[in-house]
PDB file of C-alpha atoms in Angstrom:
ATOM      1  CA  UNK A 214     235.360 -14.942 150.882  1.00 50.00           C
ATOM      2  CA  UNK A 215     237.989 -17.213 149.331  1.00 58.00           C
ATOM      3  CA  UNK A 216     237.213 -20.937 149.185  1.00 65.00           C
ATOM      4  CA  UNK A 217     239.752 -23.428 150.423  1.00 78.00           C
ATOM      5  CA  UNK A 218     240.106 -26.120 147.785  1.00 81.00           C
ATOM      6  CA  UNK A 219     240.442 -29.763 148.805  1.00 90.00           C
ATOM      7  CA  UNK A 220     243.995 -31.061 148.552  1.00 95.00           C
ATOM      8  CA  UNK A 221     245.394 -34.392 147.427  1.00 97.00           C
ATOM      9  CA  UNK A 222     246.730 -35.143 150.934  1.00 97.00           C
ATOM     10  CA  UNK A 223     243.177 -35.077 152.293  1.00 95.00           C
ATOM     11  CA  UNK A 224     241.868 -37.765 149.911  1.00 96.00           C
ATOM     12  CA  UNK A 225     244.849 -39.898 148.867  1.00 96.00           C
ATOM     13  CA  UNK A 226     245.311 -43.477 149.981  1.00 94.00           C
ATOM     14  CA  UNK A 227     248.235 -43.635 152.385  1.00 94.00           C
ATOM     15  CA  UNK A 228     248.479 -47.418 152.588  1.00 94.00           C
ATOM     16  CA  UNK A 229     249.971 -48.144 149.191  1.00 93.00           C
ATOM     17  CA  UNK A 230     251.061 -51.528 147.905  1.00 95.00           C
ATOM     18  CA  UNK A 231     254.509 -51.110 146.383  1.00 96.00           C
ATOM     19  CA  UNK A 232     256.831 -53.373 144.455  1.00 98.00           C
ATOM     20  CA  UNK A 233     260.594 -53.453 144.075  1.00 98.00           C
ATOM     21  CA  UNK A 234     262.405 -53.889 140.755  1.00 98.00           C
ATOM     22  CA  UNK A 235     263.731 -57.306 141.844  1.00 98.00           C
ATOM     23  CA  UNK A 236     260.306 -58.943 142.307  1.00 98.00           C
ATOM     24  CA  UNK A 237     259.530 -61.756 139.849  1.00 97.00           C
ATOM     25  CA  UNK A 238     257.073 -60.413 137.259  1.00 95.00           C
ATOM     26  CA  UNK A 239     254.630 -63.312 137.678  1.00 94.00           C
ATOM     27  CA  UNK A 240     254.604 -62.780 141.461  1.00 97.00           C
ATOM     28  CA  UNK A 241     253.836 -59.104 140.808  1.00 97.00           C
ATOM     29  CA  UNK A 242     250.910 -60.058 138.548  1.00 96.00           C
ATOM     30  CA  UNK A 243     249.614 -62.374 141.300  1.00 96.00           C
ATOM     31  CA  UNK A 244     249.831 -59.518 143.814  1.00 97.00           C
ATOM     32  CA  UNK A 245     247.906 -57.071 141.601  1.00 96.00           C
ATOM     33  CA  UNK A 246     245.172 -59.649 140.990  1.00 95.00           C
ATOM     34  CA  UNK A 247     244.940 -60.791 144.631  1.00 97.00           C
ATOM     35  CA  UNK A 248     244.774 -57.235 145.975  1.00 94.00           C
ATOM     36  CA  UNK A 249     242.422 -56.119 143.192  1.00 91.00           C
ATOM     37  CA  UNK A 250     244.583 -53.122 142.299  1.00 89.00           C
ATOM     38  CA  UNK A 251     245.269 -51.799 138.828  1.00 88.00           C
ATOM     39  CA  UNK A 252     248.918 -50.987 139.415  1.00 92.00           C
ATOM     40  CA  UNK A 253     251.616 -50.281 141.960  1.00 95.00           C
ATOM     41  CA  UNK A 254     254.518 -47.882 142.373  1.00 96.00           C
ATOM     42  CA  UNK A 255     257.948 -49.482 142.156  1.00 97.00           C
ATOM     43  CA  UNK A 256     260.399 -48.289 144.803  1.00 96.00           C
ATOM     44  CA  UNK A 257     264.065 -48.861 145.474  1.00 95.00           C
ATOM     45  CA  UNK A 258     265.638 -47.718 148.740  1.00 92.00           C
ATOM     46  CA  UNK A 259     262.432 -45.838 149.508  1.00 87.00           C
ATOM     47  CA  UNK A 260     262.501 -43.811 146.273  1.00 94.00           C
ATOM     48  CA  UNK A 261     260.099 -44.077 143.348  1.00 95.00           C
ATOM     49  CA  UNK A 262     261.788 -45.687 140.331  1.00 96.00           C
ATOM     50  CA  UNK A 263     258.817 -46.786 138.232  1.00 96.00           C
ATOM     51  CA  UNK A 264     255.240 -47.971 137.974  1.00 96.00           C
ATOM     52  CA  UNK A 265     253.827 -51.363 137.026  1.00 96.00           C
ATOM     53  CA  UNK A 266     250.245 -51.335 135.764  1.00 93.00           C
ATOM     54  CA  UNK A 267     247.799 -54.073 134.918  1.00 91.00           C
ATOM     55  CA  UNK A 268     248.138 -52.888 131.321  1.00 90.00           C
ATOM     56  CA  UNK A 269     251.894 -53.608 131.424  1.00 90.00           C
ATOM     57  CA  UNK A 270     251.114 -57.073 132.799  1.00 91.00           C
ATOM     58  CA  UNK A 271     248.360 -57.716 130.261  1.00 89.00           C
ATOM     59  CA  UNK A 272     250.720 -56.781 127.432  1.00 86.00           C
ATOM     60  CA  UNK A 273     253.270 -59.249 128.792  1.00 86.00           C
ATOM     61  CA  UNK A 274     250.861 -62.135 129.386  1.00 85.00           C
ATOM     62  CA  UNK A 275     248.846 -61.782 126.181  1.00 81.00           C
ATOM     63  CA  UNK A 276     251.773 -62.320 123.826  1.00 75.00           C
ATOM     64  CA  UNK A 277     251.149 -65.445 121.763  1.00 59.00           C
ATOM     65  CA  UNK A 278     252.169 -68.596 123.569  1.00 64.00           C
ATOM     66  CA  UNK A 279     253.185 -71.637 121.597  1.00 60.00           C
ATOM     67  CA  UNK A 280     254.560 -73.730 124.452  1.00 58.00           C
ATOM     68  CA  UNK A 281     255.404 -73.700 128.137  1.00 62.00           C
ATOM     69  CA  UNK A 282     258.794 -72.345 127.091  1.00 60.00           C
ATOM     70  CA  UNK A 283     256.990 -69.072 126.287  1.00 68.00           C
ATOM     71  CA  UNK A 284     256.044 -68.435 129.931  1.00 73.00           C
ATOM     72  CA  UNK A 285     257.124 -64.863 130.698  1.00 79.00           C
ATOM     73  CA  UNK A 286     260.199 -64.483 132.859  1.00 84.00           C
ATOM     74  CA  UNK A 287     262.023 -61.574 134.368  1.00 91.00           C
ATOM     75  CA  UNK A 288     261.492 -59.018 137.065  1.00 96.00           C
ATOM     76  CA  UNK A 289     259.302 -55.992 137.643  1.00 97.00           C
ATOM     77  CA  UNK A 290     262.309 -53.881 136.659  1.00 97.00           C
ATOM     78  CA  UNK A 291     262.226 -55.445 133.181  1.00 94.00           C
ATOM     79  CA  UNK A 292     258.617 -54.414 132.533  1.00 94.00           C
ATOM     80  CA  UNK A 293     257.868 -51.326 134.635  1.00 96.00           C
ATOM     81  CA  UNK A 294     257.452 -47.865 133.158  1.00 95.00           C
ATOM     82  CA  UNK A 295     260.177 -45.525 134.397  1.00 96.00           C
ATOM     83  CA  UNK A 296     258.763 -42.223 133.126  1.00 94.00           C
ATOM     84  CA  UNK A 297     256.169 -41.772 135.871  1.00 94.00           C
ATOM     85  CA  UNK A 298     254.007 -38.689 136.349  1.00 94.00           C
ATOM     86  CA  UNK A 299     253.700 -37.928 140.052  1.00 96.00           C
ATOM     87  CA  UNK A 300     251.534 -35.603 142.126  1.00 97.00           C
ATOM     88  CA  UNK A 301     252.595 -33.579 145.188  1.00 98.00           C
ATOM     89  CA  UNK A 302     250.430 -33.917 148.309  1.00 98.00           C
ATOM     90  CA  UNK A 303     249.570 -30.201 148.331  1.00 97.00           C
ATOM     91  CA  UNK A 304     248.069 -30.110 144.807  1.00 97.00           C
ATOM     92  CA  UNK A 305     244.401 -29.158 144.647  1.00 94.00           C
ATOM     93  CA  UNK A 306     241.902 -31.848 143.700  1.00 95.00           C
ATOM     94  CA  UNK A 307     240.404 -29.893 140.807  1.00 94.00           C
ATOM     95  CA  UNK A 308     243.807 -29.678 139.115  1.00 96.00           C
ATOM     96  CA  UNK A 309     244.202 -33.444 139.517  1.00 97.00           C
ATOM     97  CA  UNK A 310     240.708 -33.932 138.036  1.00 96.00           C
ATOM     98  CA  UNK A 311     241.942 -32.081 134.947  1.00 97.00           C
ATOM     99  CA  UNK A 312     244.976 -34.370 134.751  1.00 97.00           C
ATOM    100  CA  UNK A 313     242.725 -37.429 134.860  1.00 97.00           C
ATOM    101  CA  UNK A 314     240.471 -35.969 132.165  1.00 97.00           C
ATOM    102  CA  UNK A 315     243.419 -35.302 129.861  1.00 97.00           C
ATOM    103  CA  UNK A 316     245.526 -38.420 130.491  1.00 94.00           C
ATOM    104  CA  UNK A 317     244.861 -42.168 130.360  1.00 90.00           C
ATOM    105  CA  UNK A 318     246.072 -42.853 133.911  1.00 88.00           C
ATOM    106  CA  UNK A 319     243.842 -44.397 136.581  1.00 88.00           C
ATOM    107  CA  UNK A 320     246.081 -43.410 139.463  1.00 91.00           C
ATOM    108  CA  UNK A 321     249.027 -41.179 140.285  1.00 95.00           C
ATOM    109  CA  UNK A 322     251.650 -41.831 142.937  1.00 96.00           C
ATOM    110  CA  UNK A 323     251.791 -39.001 145.457  1.00 97.00           C
ATOM    111  CA  UNK A 324     255.436 -38.155 146.034  1.00 96.00           C
ATOM    112  CA  UNK A 325     257.060 -35.816 148.534  1.00 95.00           C
ATOM    113  CA  UNK A 326     260.807 -35.264 148.107  1.00 92.00           C
ATOM    114  CA  UNK A 327     261.164 -38.441 146.010  1.00 90.00           C
ATOM    115  CA  UNK A 328     259.367 -40.653 148.531  1.00 93.00           C
ATOM    116  CA  UNK A 329     255.972 -42.229 147.821  1.00 94.00           C
ATOM    117  CA  UNK A 330     253.620 -40.954 150.540  1.00 95.00           C
ATOM    118  CA  UNK A 331     250.373 -42.072 148.939  1.00 95.00           C
ATOM    119  CA  UNK A 332     248.413 -42.673 145.780  1.00 95.00           C
ATOM    120  CA  UNK A 333     245.406 -40.861 144.329  1.00 96.00           C
ATOM    121  CA  UNK A 334     242.923 -42.532 142.005  1.00 94.00           C
ATOM    122  CA  UNK A 335     240.123 -41.280 139.811  1.00 94.00           C
ATOM    123  CA  UNK A 336     237.660 -42.545 142.395  1.00 94.00           C
ATOM    124  CA  UNK A 337     239.419 -40.630 145.200  1.00 95.00           C
ATOM    125  CA  UNK A 338     239.128 -37.415 143.174  1.00 96.00           C
ATOM    126  CA  UNK A 339     235.478 -38.081 142.386  1.00 95.00           C
ATOM    127  CA  UNK A 340     234.794 -38.660 146.090  1.00 94.00           C
ATOM    128  CA  UNK A 341     236.561 -35.397 146.992  1.00 93.00           C
ATOM    129  CA  UNK A 342     234.655 -33.333 144.452  1.00 91.00           C
ATOM    130  CA  UNK A 343     231.357 -34.965 145.394  1.00 90.00           C
ATOM    131  CA  UNK A 344     231.947 -34.022 149.043  1.00 86.00           C
ATOM    132  CA  UNK A 345     232.935 -30.470 148.092  1.00 80.00           C
ATOM    133  CA  UNK A 346     229.989 -29.655 145.805  1.00 80.00           C
ATOM    134  CA  UNK A 347     227.298 -27.739 147.724  1.00 80.00           C
ATOM    135  CA  UNK A 348     223.897 -29.428 147.908  1.00 78.00           C
ATOM    136  CA  UNK A 349     220.604 -27.592 147.843  1.00 78.00           C
TER     137      UNK A 349
END
């Protein structure tokens, strides 16, 4: 009997906080901190164009500051990463677990035909595998 593997669509978060490239970078940092999230997909006209992570923000804010003139300025588009690895909703959870084990990412945007439909985190994958492992 063939097992049906759990899929990303069954465990991904579907309510995803997104940013647009035009958002002020300091407002984006505030949003990540307030919502206690480690990053957010960046979308333009409904399509994924980048990702802004807390690491990107930390890099920006931790640069040496000599005066108030050194306060970071710019938009999310100036600091986001544009080479974003995405996951399709029909990918099996065990494959995604392997991606997390072999890459430094904490989350992947789930994209269907260029549109962000969700996000999957390490914790989501752990929860899926925990639920799938048979108990004695």
